[in-house]
């Protein structure tokens, strides 16, 4: 495939992939600004700023921003993660320059007015309340606090009531001026583009920006030496469980073995946990695993929603499955299915311009590298069946184990669960 990546003199990176058969373009401006860059008193400022830029720029009102993209059939949105923020559009191919004009306007010329900030502050405070009322999401925030206590990675991306309530306009402007600089930015496009044309237009919007100070985040130090738990007693319809161990950094040599471990244990309906916890025993409706990947750390997580009286049994079965994959080699047919599942899902996703842009953007922003699909599949092919068991043994240890739980739990159930928390 014809990937292209260049870096301008001011540090901004431009990367793209022409997809000639497509009729759309997906374009993103990625910025190295996210939750883990934040001071505790400014927790949630990355997400606050992401919301606020849509309130208006020097040349467009909030309505004009939306109408510019939606008026030609496109979509416009953004998200904040721990290590980056992304503003993106998907639009018919003939509107490439319009999409660059709108996105550059958002990230470079947002007004950040005090009146707009007060309106958005109320929206975010309601968002925080909403997530706290959604135990399936809030339990994962509690788990983050166990995995990375006292570190920004262990904080809620939306911030806290205290931090959002006290945040000032000067804080937002200072943060924007420090982080929304060319050396922290990547402009990514996939779809019906011509490489030279796209780079020429992108340069026109960004090459004149002056390079600023390079900012880094605080590294993670893992000090856990025993099992940790956080039980939040709450009257909920289900008991929500998030069980996690410390994982691997984003670029770790065993990342593909970890991905296959995730597929085998809990990525789909034919996975072990789905089969054992839901199908055989009826202990949960939702059960699955996820991988969190960051520059210098990560996590492997099992999430489940279970009937209250079955929480202890469900956790016991989950632990048994983690122990089993440590102690027993993976079957060759199961290993082959996991690989084929990864290949199929990966290639199917890359057929769509937005998914391809998100994948390319994350690689460039987090790793400063463009991986081709062929390189990814070659690395996957190097993964051996014995690597799965080895990685499971490296990760599934008591000194890595954490459990967050939300539900109406009794002292008896708590003691029973804690007794079974051993890998």
mmCIF file of C-alpha atoms in Angstrom:
data_model
loop_
_atom_site.group_PDB
_atom_site.id
_atom_site.type_symbol
_atom_site.label_atom_id
_atom_site.label_comp_id
_atom_site.label_asym_id
_atom_site.label_seq_id
_atom_site.Cartn_x
_atom_site.Cartn_y
_atom_site.Cartn_z
ATOM 1 C CA UNK A 1 0.000 0.000 0.000
ATOM 2 C CA UNK A 2 1.170 3.534 -0.720
ATOM 3 C CA UNK A 3 1.617 5.022 2.744
ATOM 4 C CA UNK A 4 3.465 8.319 2.944
ATOM 5 C CA UNK A 5 4.774 10.085 6.058
ATOM 6 C CA UNK A 6 6.763 13.317 6.215
ATOM 7 C CA UNK A 7 7.803 15.714 8.965
ATOM 8 C CA UNK A 8 7.820 19.476 8.482
ATOM 9 C CA UNK A 9 10.560 21.746 9.807
ATOM 10 C CA UNK A 10 8.302 22.748 12.707
ATOM 11 C CA UNK A 11 7.901 19.113 13.817
ATOM 12 C CA UNK A 12 4.377 18.512 12.511
ATOM 13 C CA UNK A 13 3.938 15.128 10.847
ATOM 14 C CA UNK A 14 1.750 14.438 7.831
ATOM 15 C CA UNK A 15 0.789 10.882 6.906
ATOM 16 C CA UNK A 16 -1.679 9.516 4.412
ATOM 17 C CA UNK A 17 -2.867 6.554 2.410
ATOM 18 C CA UNK A 18 -4.601 6.911 -0.966
ATOM 19 C CA UNK A 19 -7.539 4.487 -1.300
ATOM 20 C CA UNK A 20 -8.539 5.109 -4.945
ATOM 21 C CA UNK A 21 -11.679 2.974 -4.950
ATOM 22 C CA UNK A 22 -13.251 4.967 -2.110
ATOM 23 C CA UNK A 23 -15.571 7.943 -2.511
ATOM 24 C CA UNK A 24 -14.805 9.398 0.914
ATOM 25 C CA UNK A 25 -11.911 10.900 2.836
ATOM 26 C CA UNK A 26 -11.352 10.440 6.557
ATOM 27 C CA UNK A 27 -9.100 13.111 8.002
ATOM 28 C CA UNK A 28 -7.833 13.558 11.542
ATOM 29 C CA UNK A 29 -5.697 16.028 13.441
ATOM 30 C CA UNK A 30 -4.026 14.093 16.231
ATOM 31 C CA UNK A 31 -2.406 15.922 19.144
ATOM 32 C CA UNK A 32 -0.128 14.560 21.867
ATOM 33 C CA UNK A 33 -2.375 15.932 24.597
ATOM 34 C CA UNK A 34 -4.432 13.685 26.836
ATOM 35 C CA UNK A 35 -5.210 12.572 30.346
ATOM 36 C CA UNK A 36 -1.730 11.460 31.312
ATOM 37 C CA UNK A 37 -0.223 14.873 30.554
ATOM 38 C CA UNK A 38 -2.434 16.602 33.129
ATOM 39 C CA UNK A 39 -1.645 17.981 36.581
ATOM 40 C CA UNK A 40 -3.991 16.712 39.267
ATOM 41 C CA UNK A 41 -5.613 20.110 39.833
ATOM 42 C CA UNK A 42 -6.298 20.313 36.068
ATOM 43 C CA UNK A 43 -7.613 16.765 35.727
ATOM 44 C CA UNK A 44 -9.954 16.625 32.741
ATOM 45 C CA UNK A 45 -8.582 19.715 30.997
ATOM 46 C CA UNK A 46 -7.759 17.843 27.751
ATOM 47 C CA UNK A 47 -11.358 16.667 27.464
ATOM 48 C CA UNK A 48 -12.703 20.097 28.504
ATOM 49 C CA UNK A 49 -10.674 21.781 25.756
ATOM 50 C CA UNK A 50 -11.828 19.212 23.185
ATOM 51 C CA UNK A 51 -15.439 20.098 24.001
ATOM 52 C CA UNK A 52 -14.835 23.823 24.067
ATOM 53 C CA UNK A 53 -13.241 24.243 20.634
ATOM 54 C CA UNK A 54 -16.555 23.291 19.001
ATOM 55 C CA UNK A 55 -18.174 26.361 20.611
ATOM 56 C CA UNK A 56 -16.683 28.652 17.996
ATOM 57 C CA UNK A 57 -13.539 29.954 16.306
ATOM 58 C CA UNK A 58 -12.365 33.348 15.104
ATOM 59 C CA UNK A 59 -14.197 32.902 11.791
ATOM 60 C CA UNK A 60 -16.973 30.380 12.524
ATOM 61 C CA UNK A 61 -19.740 30.129 15.090
ATOM 62 C CA UNK A 62 -20.568 26.757 16.645
ATOM 63 C CA UNK A 63 -23.416 26.352 14.159
ATOM 64 C CA UNK A 64 -21.243 27.316 11.189
ATOM 65 C CA UNK A 65 -18.643 24.716 12.197
ATOM 66 C CA UNK A 66 -21.243 21.959 12.080
ATOM 67 C CA UNK A 67 -22.977 23.265 8.972
ATOM 68 C CA UNK A 68 -19.704 23.489 7.035
ATOM 69 C CA UNK A 69 -19.193 19.721 7.290
ATOM 70 C CA UNK A 70 -22.736 18.398 7.643
ATOM 71 C CA UNK A 71 -23.929 20.671 4.830
ATOM 72 C CA UNK A 72 -21.940 18.590 2.336
ATOM 73 C CA UNK A 73 -22.897 15.224 3.849
ATOM 74 C CA UNK A 74 -19.893 14.812 6.139
ATOM 75 C CA UNK A 75 -19.534 14.016 9.836
ATOM 76 C CA UNK A 76 -17.380 15.814 12.403
ATOM 77 C CA UNK A 77 -16.339 14.693 15.866
ATOM 78 C CA UNK A 78 -13.469 14.344 18.337
ATOM 79 C CA UNK A 79 -12.282 12.179 21.222
ATOM 80 C CA UNK A 80 -9.840 12.465 24.087
ATOM 81 C CA UNK A 81 -7.727 9.533 25.233
ATOM 82 C CA UNK A 82 -4.951 9.146 27.765
ATOM 83 C CA UNK A 83 -2.107 9.916 25.352
ATOM 84 C CA UNK A 84 -3.729 11.934 22.566
ATOM 85 C CA UNK A 85 -6.694 13.964 21.382
ATOM 86 C CA UNK A 86 -8.119 13.568 17.880
ATOM 87 C CA UNK A 87 -10.387 15.848 15.841
ATOM 88 C CA UNK A 88 -11.736 14.122 12.751
ATOM 89 C CA UNK A 89 -14.077 14.286 9.791
ATOM 90 C CA UNK A 90 -15.387 11.878 7.212
ATOM 91 C CA UNK A 91 -16.471 13.667 4.079
ATOM 92 C CA UNK A 92 -17.069 13.164 0.333
ATOM 93 C CA UNK A 93 -13.722 13.184 -1.456
ATOM 94 C CA UNK A 94 -14.182 16.498 -3.294
ATOM 95 C CA UNK A 95 -14.212 18.409 0.014
ATOM 96 C CA UNK A 96 -10.673 17.657 1.194
ATOM 97 C CA UNK A 97 -9.674 21.320 1.475
ATOM 98 C CA UNK A 98 -12.872 22.211 3.306
ATOM 99 C CA UNK A 99 -12.199 19.511 5.897
ATOM 100 C CA UNK A 100 -8.642 20.758 6.456
ATOM 101 C CA UNK A 101 -9.890 24.332 6.712
ATOM 102 C CA UNK A 102 -12.470 23.451 9.368
ATOM 103 C CA UNK A 103 -10.224 21.160 11.429
ATOM 104 C CA UNK A 104 -7.268 23.553 11.384
ATOM 105 C CA UNK A 105 -9.637 26.357 12.366
ATOM 106 C CA UNK A 106 -10.827 24.318 15.355
ATOM 107 C CA UNK A 107 -7.426 23.421 16.740
ATOM 108 C CA UNK A 108 -5.636 26.694 15.971
ATOM 109 C CA UNK A 109 -8.253 29.447 16.287
ATOM 110 C CA UNK A 110 -10.884 28.420 18.838
ATOM 111 C CA UNK A 111 -12.109 31.478 20.772
ATOM 112 C CA UNK A 112 -12.441 29.706 24.140
ATOM 113 C CA UNK A 113 -14.816 32.364 25.454
ATOM 114 C CA UNK A 114 -15.637 32.513 29.153
ATOM 115 C CA UNK A 115 -19.387 32.370 28.499
ATOM 116 C CA UNK A 116 -18.971 29.243 26.352
ATOM 117 C CA UNK A 117 -16.738 27.710 28.994
ATOM 118 C CA UNK A 118 -19.445 28.091 31.632
ATOM 119 C CA UNK A 119 -21.979 26.346 29.377
ATOM 120 C CA UNK A 120 -19.562 23.521 28.588
ATOM 121 C CA UNK A 121 -18.601 23.196 32.251
ATOM 122 C CA UNK A 122 -22.216 22.296 33.042
ATOM 123 C CA UNK A 123 -22.292 19.779 30.191
ATOM 124 C CA UNK A 124 -19.151 18.037 31.469
ATOM 125 C CA UNK A 125 -20.361 17.988 35.076
ATOM 126 C CA UNK A 126 -23.483 16.221 33.815
ATOM 127 C CA UNK A 127 -21.293 13.849 31.810
ATOM 128 C CA UNK A 128 -19.376 12.950 34.974
ATOM 129 C CA UNK A 129 -22.679 12.269 36.768
ATOM 130 C CA UNK A 130 -23.832 10.135 33.839
ATOM 131 C CA UNK A 131 -20.729 7.936 33.921
ATOM 132 C CA UNK A 132 -21.031 7.499 37.673
ATOM 133 C CA UNK A 133 -24.587 6.309 37.080
ATOM 134 C CA UNK A 134 -23.338 3.732 34.543
ATOM 135 C CA UNK A 135 -21.650 1.080 36.701
ATOM 136 C CA UNK A 136 -20.373 -0.891 33.691
ATOM 137 C CA UNK A 137 -18.244 2.178 32.837
ATOM 138 C CA UNK A 138 -17.536 3.529 36.311
ATOM 139 C CA UNK A 139 -16.156 0.197 37.523
ATOM 140 C CA UNK A 140 -13.387 0.519 34.920
ATOM 141 C CA UNK A 141 -12.465 3.924 36.335
ATOM 142 C CA UNK A 142 -12.166 2.319 39.766
ATOM 143 C CA UNK A 143 -9.894 -0.345 38.285
ATOM 144 C CA UNK A 144 -7.664 2.347 36.766
ATOM 145 C CA UNK A 145 -7.231 3.832 40.219
ATOM 146 C CA UNK A 146 -5.972 0.465 41.471
ATOM 147 C CA UNK A 147 -3.629 -0.137 38.545
ATOM 148 C CA UNK A 148 -2.062 3.342 38.519
ATOM 149 C CA UNK A 149 -2.707 4.963 41.907
ATOM 150 C CA UNK A 150 -1.656 8.592 42.159
ATOM 151 C CA UNK A 151 -0.811 8.736 38.459
ATOM 152 C CA UNK A 152 -2.805 10.549 35.736
ATOM 153 C CA UNK A 153 -3.481 7.207 34.006
ATOM 154 C CA UNK A 154 -5.506 6.232 37.064
ATOM 155 C CA UNK A 155 -7.750 9.297 36.799
ATOM 156 C CA UNK A 156 -11.077 9.754 35.023
ATOM 157 C CA UNK A 157 -10.585 11.417 31.603
ATOM 158 C CA UNK A 158 -13.529 13.736 32.228
ATOM 159 C CA UNK A 159 -11.905 15.001 35.436
ATOM 160 C CA UNK A 160 -13.582 15.388 38.816
ATOM 161 C CA UNK A 161 -16.323 17.670 40.098
ATOM 162 C CA UNK A 162 -13.654 19.644 41.927
ATOM 163 C CA UNK A 163 -11.212 20.039 39.026
ATOM 164 C CA UNK A 164 -13.875 20.921 36.439
ATOM 165 C CA UNK A 165 -15.702 23.302 38.797
ATOM 166 C CA UNK A 166 -12.520 25.216 39.597
ATOM 167 C CA UNK A 167 -10.956 25.316 36.126
ATOM 168 C CA UNK A 168 -10.418 28.825 34.756
ATOM 169 C CA UNK A 169 -10.345 30.181 31.219
ATOM 170 C CA UNK A 170 -6.667 31.064 31.725
ATOM 171 C CA UNK A 171 -5.956 27.381 32.476
ATOM 172 C CA UNK A 172 -7.605 26.283 29.223
ATOM 173 C CA UNK A 173 -5.809 28.908 27.120
ATOM 174 C CA UNK A 174 -2.438 28.092 28.696
ATOM 175 C CA UNK A 175 -2.951 24.363 28.100
ATOM 176 C CA UNK A 176 -3.979 24.943 24.480
ATOM 177 C CA UNK A 177 -1.001 27.211 23.854
ATOM 178 C CA UNK A 178 1.434 24.661 25.325
ATOM 179 C CA UNK A 179 0.096 21.500 23.721
ATOM 180 C CA UNK A 180 -1.596 22.516 20.478
ATOM 181 C CA UNK A 181 1.774 23.169 18.866
ATOM 182 C CA UNK A 182 3.061 21.692 15.578
ATOM 183 C CA UNK A 183 5.646 19.419 17.208
ATOM 184 C CA UNK A 184 2.759 17.678 19.011
ATOM 185 C CA UNK A 185 0.486 17.442 15.947
ATOM 186 C CA UNK A 186 -0.085 14.866 13.241
ATOM 187 C CA UNK A 187 -2.325 15.383 10.212
ATOM 188 C CA UNK A 188 -3.616 12.055 8.911
ATOM 189 C CA UNK A 189 -5.788 11.249 5.889
ATOM 190 C CA UNK A 190 -7.032 8.051 4.259
ATOM 191 C CA UNK A 191 -9.341 7.672 1.308
ATOM 192 C CA UNK A 192 -9.848 9.165 -2.141
ATOM 193 C CA UNK A 193 -6.847 11.489 -2.062
ATOM 194 C CA UNK A 194 -3.749 12.072 -4.140
ATOM 195 C CA UNK A 195 -0.710 12.067 -1.880
ATOM 196 C CA UNK A 196 1.058 15.085 -3.344
ATOM 197 C CA UNK A 197 -2.122 17.160 -3.400
ATOM 198 C CA UNK A 198 -2.954 16.330 0.201
ATOM 199 C CA UNK A 199 0.541 17.133 1.469
ATOM 200 C CA UNK A 200 0.575 20.408 -0.466
ATOM 201 C CA UNK A 201 -2.737 21.527 1.051
ATOM 202 C CA UNK A 202 -1.768 20.401 4.558
ATOM 203 C CA UNK A 203 1.492 22.345 4.325
ATOM 204 C CA UNK A 204 -0.449 25.445 3.381
ATOM 205 C CA UNK A 205 -2.400 25.272 6.630
ATOM 206 C CA UNK A 206 0.339 24.173 9.016
ATOM 207 C CA UNK A 207 3.854 24.872 7.733
ATOM 208 C CA UNK A 208 3.898 28.484 8.967
ATOM 209 C CA UNK A 209 3.317 27.468 12.602
ATOM 210 C CA UNK A 210 6.257 28.077 14.897
ATOM 211 C CA UNK A 211 7.748 25.156 16.768
ATOM 212 C CA UNK A 212 7.202 25.272 20.518
ATOM 213 C CA UNK A 213 8.445 23.446 23.573
ATOM 214 C CA UNK A 214 8.443 19.647 23.494
ATOM 215 C CA UNK A 215 6.434 18.343 26.432
ATOM 216 C CA UNK A 216 6.652 14.833 27.879
ATOM 217 C CA UNK A 217 4.511 12.959 30.387
ATOM 218 C CA UNK A 218 5.436 11.404 33.724
ATOM 219 C CA UNK A 219 6.502 7.772 33.526
ATOM 220 C CA UNK A 220 4.669 5.013 35.346
ATOM 221 C CA UNK A 221 6.313 3.215 38.252
ATOM 222 C CA UNK A 222 4.568 -0.037 39.169
ATOM 223 C CA UNK A 223 4.911 -0.618 42.917
ATOM 224 C CA UNK A 224 2.145 -3.166 43.465
ATOM 225 C CA UNK A 225 3.239 -6.248 45.424
ATOM 226 C CA UNK A 226 -0.078 -7.914 46.366
ATOM 227 C CA UNK A 227 -3.699 -8.337 45.270
ATOM 228 C CA UNK A 228 -5.687 -5.078 45.438
ATOM 229 C CA UNK A 229 -9.468 -4.586 45.550
ATOM 230 C CA UNK A 230 -11.987 -1.755 45.486
ATOM 231 C CA UNK A 231 -15.586 -2.680 46.335
ATOM 232 C CA UNK A 232 -18.182 0.068 45.865
ATOM 233 C CA UNK A 233 -21.439 -0.883 47.539
ATOM 234 C CA UNK A 234 -24.323 0.430 45.441
ATOM 235 C CA UNK A 235 -27.870 -0.626 44.644
ATOM 236 C CA UNK A 236 -27.535 -1.708 41.009
ATOM 237 C CA UNK A 237 -29.413 -4.066 38.695
ATOM 238 C CA UNK A 238 -26.274 -6.183 38.250
ATOM 239 C CA UNK A 239 -22.949 -6.536 40.001
ATOM 240 C CA UNK A 240 -20.277 -5.139 37.709
ATOM 241 C CA UNK A 241 -16.789 -6.581 37.778
ATOM 242 C CA UNK A 242 -13.551 -5.296 36.305
ATOM 243 C CA UNK A 243 -10.591 -7.559 37.002
ATOM 244 C CA UNK A 244 -7.230 -6.431 35.669
ATOM 245 C CA UNK A 245 -3.527 -7.148 35.693
ATOM 246 C CA UNK A 246 -0.658 -4.937 34.634
ATOM 247 C CA UNK A 247 -0.002 -5.504 30.938
ATOM 248 C CA UNK A 248 2.545 -4.561 28.283
ATOM 249 C CA UNK A 249 3.609 -1.251 26.726
ATOM 250 C CA UNK A 250 2.235 -0.442 23.293
ATOM 251 C CA UNK A 251 5.339 -1.457 21.311
ATOM 252 C CA UNK A 252 6.389 -4.460 23.424
ATOM 253 C CA UNK A 253 7.799 -7.415 21.490
ATOM 254 C CA UNK A 254 5.086 -9.680 22.948
ATOM 255 C CA UNK A 255 2.192 -7.441 21.906
ATOM 256 C CA UNK A 256 0.894 -9.926 19.328
ATOM 257 C CA UNK A 257 1.069 -12.819 21.771
ATOM 258 C CA UNK A 258 -0.948 -10.672 24.191
ATOM 259 C CA UNK A 259 -3.505 -9.926 21.459
ATOM 260 C CA UNK A 260 -3.923 -13.632 20.747
ATOM 261 C CA UNK A 261 -4.265 -14.313 24.481
ATOM 262 C CA UNK A 262 -7.056 -11.711 24.555
ATOM 263 C CA UNK A 263 -8.809 -13.336 21.582
ATOM 264 C CA UNK A 264 -8.606 -16.805 23.127
ATOM 265 C CA UNK A 265 -9.863 -15.674 26.522
ATOM 266 C CA UNK A 266 -12.499 -13.078 25.829
ATOM 267 C CA UNK A 267 -12.639 -11.184 22.523
ATOM 268 C CA UNK A 268 -15.673 -12.908 21.009
ATOM 269 C CA UNK A 269 -18.514 -15.360 21.544
ATOM 270 C CA UNK A 270 -16.315 -18.396 20.935
ATOM 271 C CA UNK A 271 -13.781 -17.332 23.563
ATOM 272 C CA UNK A 272 -13.109 -19.349 26.700
ATOM 273 C CA UNK A 273 -14.612 -16.916 29.182
ATOM 274 C CA UNK A 274 -17.790 -16.447 27.137
ATOM 275 C CA UNK A 275 -18.152 -20.217 26.901
ATOM 276 C CA UNK A 276 -17.398 -21.010 30.560
ATOM 277 C CA UNK A 277 -19.000 -18.059 32.328
ATOM 278 C CA UNK A 278 -22.045 -17.407 30.154
ATOM 279 C CA UNK A 279 -22.828 -20.418 27.990
ATOM 280 C CA UNK A 280 -22.048 -23.274 30.397
ATOM 281 C CA UNK A 281 -22.968 -21.681 33.716
ATOM 282 C CA UNK A 282 -25.254 -18.750 32.888
ATOM 283 C CA UNK A 283 -23.375 -16.517 35.314
ATOM 284 C CA UNK A 284 -23.223 -13.384 33.143
ATOM 285 C CA UNK A 285 -24.820 -11.739 30.163
ATOM 286 C CA UNK A 286 -21.812 -9.548 29.351
ATOM 287 C CA UNK A 287 -18.327 -11.034 29.694
ATOM 288 C CA UNK A 288 -15.181 -10.159 27.782
ATOM 289 C CA UNK A 289 -11.585 -9.021 27.876
ATOM 290 C CA UNK A 290 -9.829 -5.890 26.695
ATOM 291 C CA UNK A 291 -6.253 -4.653 26.343
ATOM 292 C CA UNK A 292 -5.168 -1.166 27.387
ATOM 293 C CA UNK A 293 -1.938 -0.077 25.709
ATOM 294 C CA UNK A 294 0.187 2.949 26.579
ATOM 295 C CA UNK A 295 3.743 4.034 25.837
ATOM 296 C CA UNK A 296 5.315 2.565 28.962
ATOM 297 C CA UNK A 297 2.646 0.353 30.518
ATOM 298 C CA UNK A 298 -0.634 -1.389 29.855
ATOM 299 C CA UNK A 299 -3.333 -3.588 31.312
ATOM 300 C CA UNK A 300 -5.210 -6.787 30.548
ATOM 301 C CA UNK A 301 -8.791 -6.540 31.797
ATOM 302 C CA UNK A 302 -11.773 -8.869 32.218
ATOM 303 C CA UNK A 303 -15.158 -7.119 32.428
ATOM 304 C CA UNK A 304 -18.446 -8.746 33.402
ATOM 305 C CA UNK A 305 -21.956 -7.893 34.535
ATOM 306 C CA UNK A 306 -23.456 -10.635 36.715
ATOM 307 C CA UNK A 307 -26.435 -11.393 38.936
ATOM 308 C CA UNK A 308 -25.648 -10.233 42.474
ATOM 309 C CA UNK A 309 -25.726 -13.645 44.127
ATOM 310 C CA UNK A 310 -23.517 -15.115 41.394
ATOM 311 C CA UNK A 311 -20.692 -12.573 41.590
ATOM 312 C CA UNK A 312 -18.444 -14.692 43.772
ATOM 313 C CA UNK A 313 -18.888 -17.785 41.575
ATOM 314 C CA UNK A 314 -18.294 -15.777 38.379
ATOM 315 C CA UNK A 315 -15.043 -14.321 39.713
ATOM 316 C CA UNK A 316 -13.950 -17.799 40.799
ATOM 317 C CA UNK A 317 -14.531 -19.173 37.273
ATOM 318 C CA UNK A 318 -12.689 -16.218 35.696
ATOM 319 C CA UNK A 319 -9.698 -16.820 37.958
ATOM 320 C CA UNK A 320 -9.787 -20.545 37.119
ATOM 321 C CA UNK A 321 -9.624 -19.750 33.400
ATOM 322 C CA UNK A 322 -6.655 -17.434 33.872
ATOM 323 C CA UNK A 323 -4.862 -20.145 35.851
ATOM 324 C CA UNK A 324 -5.746 -22.770 33.234
ATOM 325 C CA UNK A 325 -4.143 -20.846 30.366
ATOM 326 C CA UNK A 326 -1.025 -20.398 32.525
ATOM 327 C CA UNK A 327 -0.755 -24.103 33.243
ATOM 328 C CA UNK A 328 -1.959 -25.796 30.052
ATOM 329 C CA UNK A 329 -0.599 -25.215 26.522
ATOM 330 C CA UNK A 330 -3.026 -23.738 24.021
ATOM 331 C CA UNK A 331 -4.434 -26.213 21.518
ATOM 332 C CA UNK A 332 -3.113 -25.839 17.958
ATOM 333 C CA UNK A 333 -6.587 -25.443 16.459
ATOM 334 C CA UNK A 334 -7.489 -22.749 19.011
ATOM 335 C CA UNK A 335 -4.231 -20.917 18.254
ATOM 336 C CA UNK A 336 -4.950 -21.075 14.517
ATOM 337 C CA UNK A 337 -8.508 -19.762 15.021
ATOM 338 C CA UNK A 338 -7.227 -16.856 17.109
ATOM 339 C CA UNK A 339 -4.757 -15.880 14.402
ATOM 340 C CA UNK A 340 -7.371 -16.127 11.674
ATOM 341 C CA UNK A 341 -9.786 -14.056 13.754
ATOM 342 C CA UNK A 342 -7.189 -11.308 14.168
ATOM 343 C CA UNK A 343 -6.329 -11.297 10.461
ATOM 344 C CA UNK A 344 -9.969 -11.187 9.393
ATOM 345 C CA UNK A 345 -10.980 -8.418 11.807
ATOM 346 C CA UNK A 346 -7.867 -6.380 11.024
ATOM 347 C CA UNK A 347 -8.240 -6.516 7.251
ATOM 348 C CA UNK A 348 -11.993 -5.939 7.315
ATOM 349 C CA UNK A 349 -11.527 -2.809 9.448
ATOM 350 C CA UNK A 350 -8.949 -1.395 7.048
ATOM 351 C CA UNK A 351 -11.427 -1.505 4.164
ATOM 352 C CA UNK A 352 -13.151 1.553 5.674
ATOM 353 C CA UNK A 353 -11.507 4.990 5.426
ATOM 354 C CA UNK A 354 -12.302 6.063 9.000
ATOM 355 C CA UNK A 355 -11.018 2.870 10.585
ATOM 356 C CA UNK A 356 -7.877 3.082 8.488
ATOM 357 C CA UNK A 357 -7.323 6.713 9.471
ATOM 358 C CA UNK A 358 -7.762 5.885 13.161
ATOM 359 C CA UNK A 359 -5.286 3.013 12.896
ATOM 360 C CA UNK A 360 -2.703 5.050 10.965
ATOM 361 C CA UNK A 361 -3.167 8.063 13.235
ATOM 362 C CA UNK A 362 -2.601 6.085 16.403
ATOM 363 C CA UNK A 363 0.555 4.489 14.993
ATOM 364 C CA UNK A 364 2.042 7.826 13.947
ATOM 365 C CA UNK A 365 0.986 9.685 17.095
ATOM 366 C CA UNK A 366 1.930 7.043 19.641
ATOM 367 C CA UNK A 367 4.849 5.327 17.895
ATOM 368 C CA UNK A 368 5.994 7.836 15.254
ATOM 369 C CA UNK A 369 5.876 4.993 12.759
ATOM 370 C CA UNK A 370 3.820 3.823 9.813
ATOM 371 C CA UNK A 371 3.201 0.079 9.862
ATOM 372 C CA UNK A 372 1.860 -1.492 6.705
ATOM 373 C CA UNK A 373 -0.725 -4.274 7.062
ATOM 374 C CA UNK A 374 1.866 -6.613 5.568
ATOM 375 C CA UNK A 375 4.335 -5.764 8.350
ATOM 376 C CA UNK A 376 1.678 -6.352 10.989
ATOM 377 C CA UNK A 377 0.740 -9.739 9.576
ATOM 378 C CA UNK A 378 4.409 -10.691 9.290
ATOM 379 C CA UNK A 379 4.934 -9.890 12.973
ATOM 380 C CA UNK A 380 1.810 -11.837 13.878
ATOM 381 C CA UNK A 381 3.124 -14.847 11.946
ATOM 382 C CA UNK A 382 6.282 -14.826 14.083
ATOM 383 C CA UNK A 383 4.211 -15.410 17.218
ATOM 384 C CA UNK A 384 4.524 -19.029 18.380
ATOM 385 C CA UNK A 385 1.954 -21.078 20.225
ATOM 386 C CA UNK A 386 4.186 -21.314 23.305
ATOM 387 C CA UNK A 387 4.349 -17.504 23.493
ATOM 388 C CA UNK A 388 0.718 -17.427 24.655
ATOM 389 C CA UNK A 389 1.408 -19.500 27.766
ATOM 390 C CA UNK A 390 4.646 -17.642 28.481
ATOM 391 C CA UNK A 391 2.942 -14.229 28.376
ATOM 392 C CA UNK A 392 0.073 -15.532 30.514
ATOM 393 C CA UNK A 393 2.597 -16.621 33.138
ATOM 394 C CA UNK A 394 4.377 -13.266 32.954
ATOM 395 C CA UNK A 395 1.159 -11.293 33.531
ATOM 396 C CA UNK A 396 -1.186 -13.417 35.602
ATOM 397 C CA UNK A 397 0.425 -13.069 39.023
ATOM 398 C CA UNK A 398 -0.957 -12.061 42.413
ATOM 399 C CA UNK A 399 1.331 -9.034 42.551
ATOM 400 C CA UNK A 400 -0.293 -7.807 39.307
ATOM 401 C CA UNK A 401 -3.921 -8.615 40.192
ATOM 402 C CA UNK A 402 -6.619 -5.991 40.826
ATOM 403 C CA UNK A 403 -10.383 -6.213 41.192
ATOM 404 C CA UNK A 404 -12.948 -3.402 41.128
ATOM 405 C CA UNK A 405 -16.588 -4.226 41.814
ATOM 406 C CA UNK A 406 -19.811 -2.211 42.000
ATOM 407 C CA UNK A 407 -22.970 -3.705 43.466
ATOM 408 C CA UNK A 408 -24.898 -4.439 46.686
ATOM 409 C CA UNK A 409 -22.222 -6.711 48.094
ATOM 410 C CA UNK A 410 -22.417 -8.271 51.555
ATOM 411 C CA UNK A 411 -19.481 -8.723 53.922
ATOM 412 C CA UNK A 412 -19.807 -12.486 53.469
ATOM 413 C CA UNK A 413 -19.573 -12.201 49.660
ATOM 414 C CA UNK A 414 -16.643 -9.818 49.966
ATOM 415 C CA UNK A 415 -14.721 -12.311 52.099
ATOM 416 C CA UNK A 416 -15.573 -15.144 49.706
ATOM 417 C CA UNK A 417 -14.386 -13.150 46.677
ATOM 418 C CA UNK A 418 -11.156 -12.073 48.354
ATOM 419 C CA UNK A 419 -10.445 -15.687 49.333
ATOM 420 C CA UNK A 420 -10.605 -16.751 45.675
ATOM 421 C CA UNK A 421 -8.453 -13.918 44.326
ATOM 422 C CA UNK A 422 -5.275 -15.858 43.759
ATOM 423 C CA UNK A 423 -3.407 -16.633 40.551
#
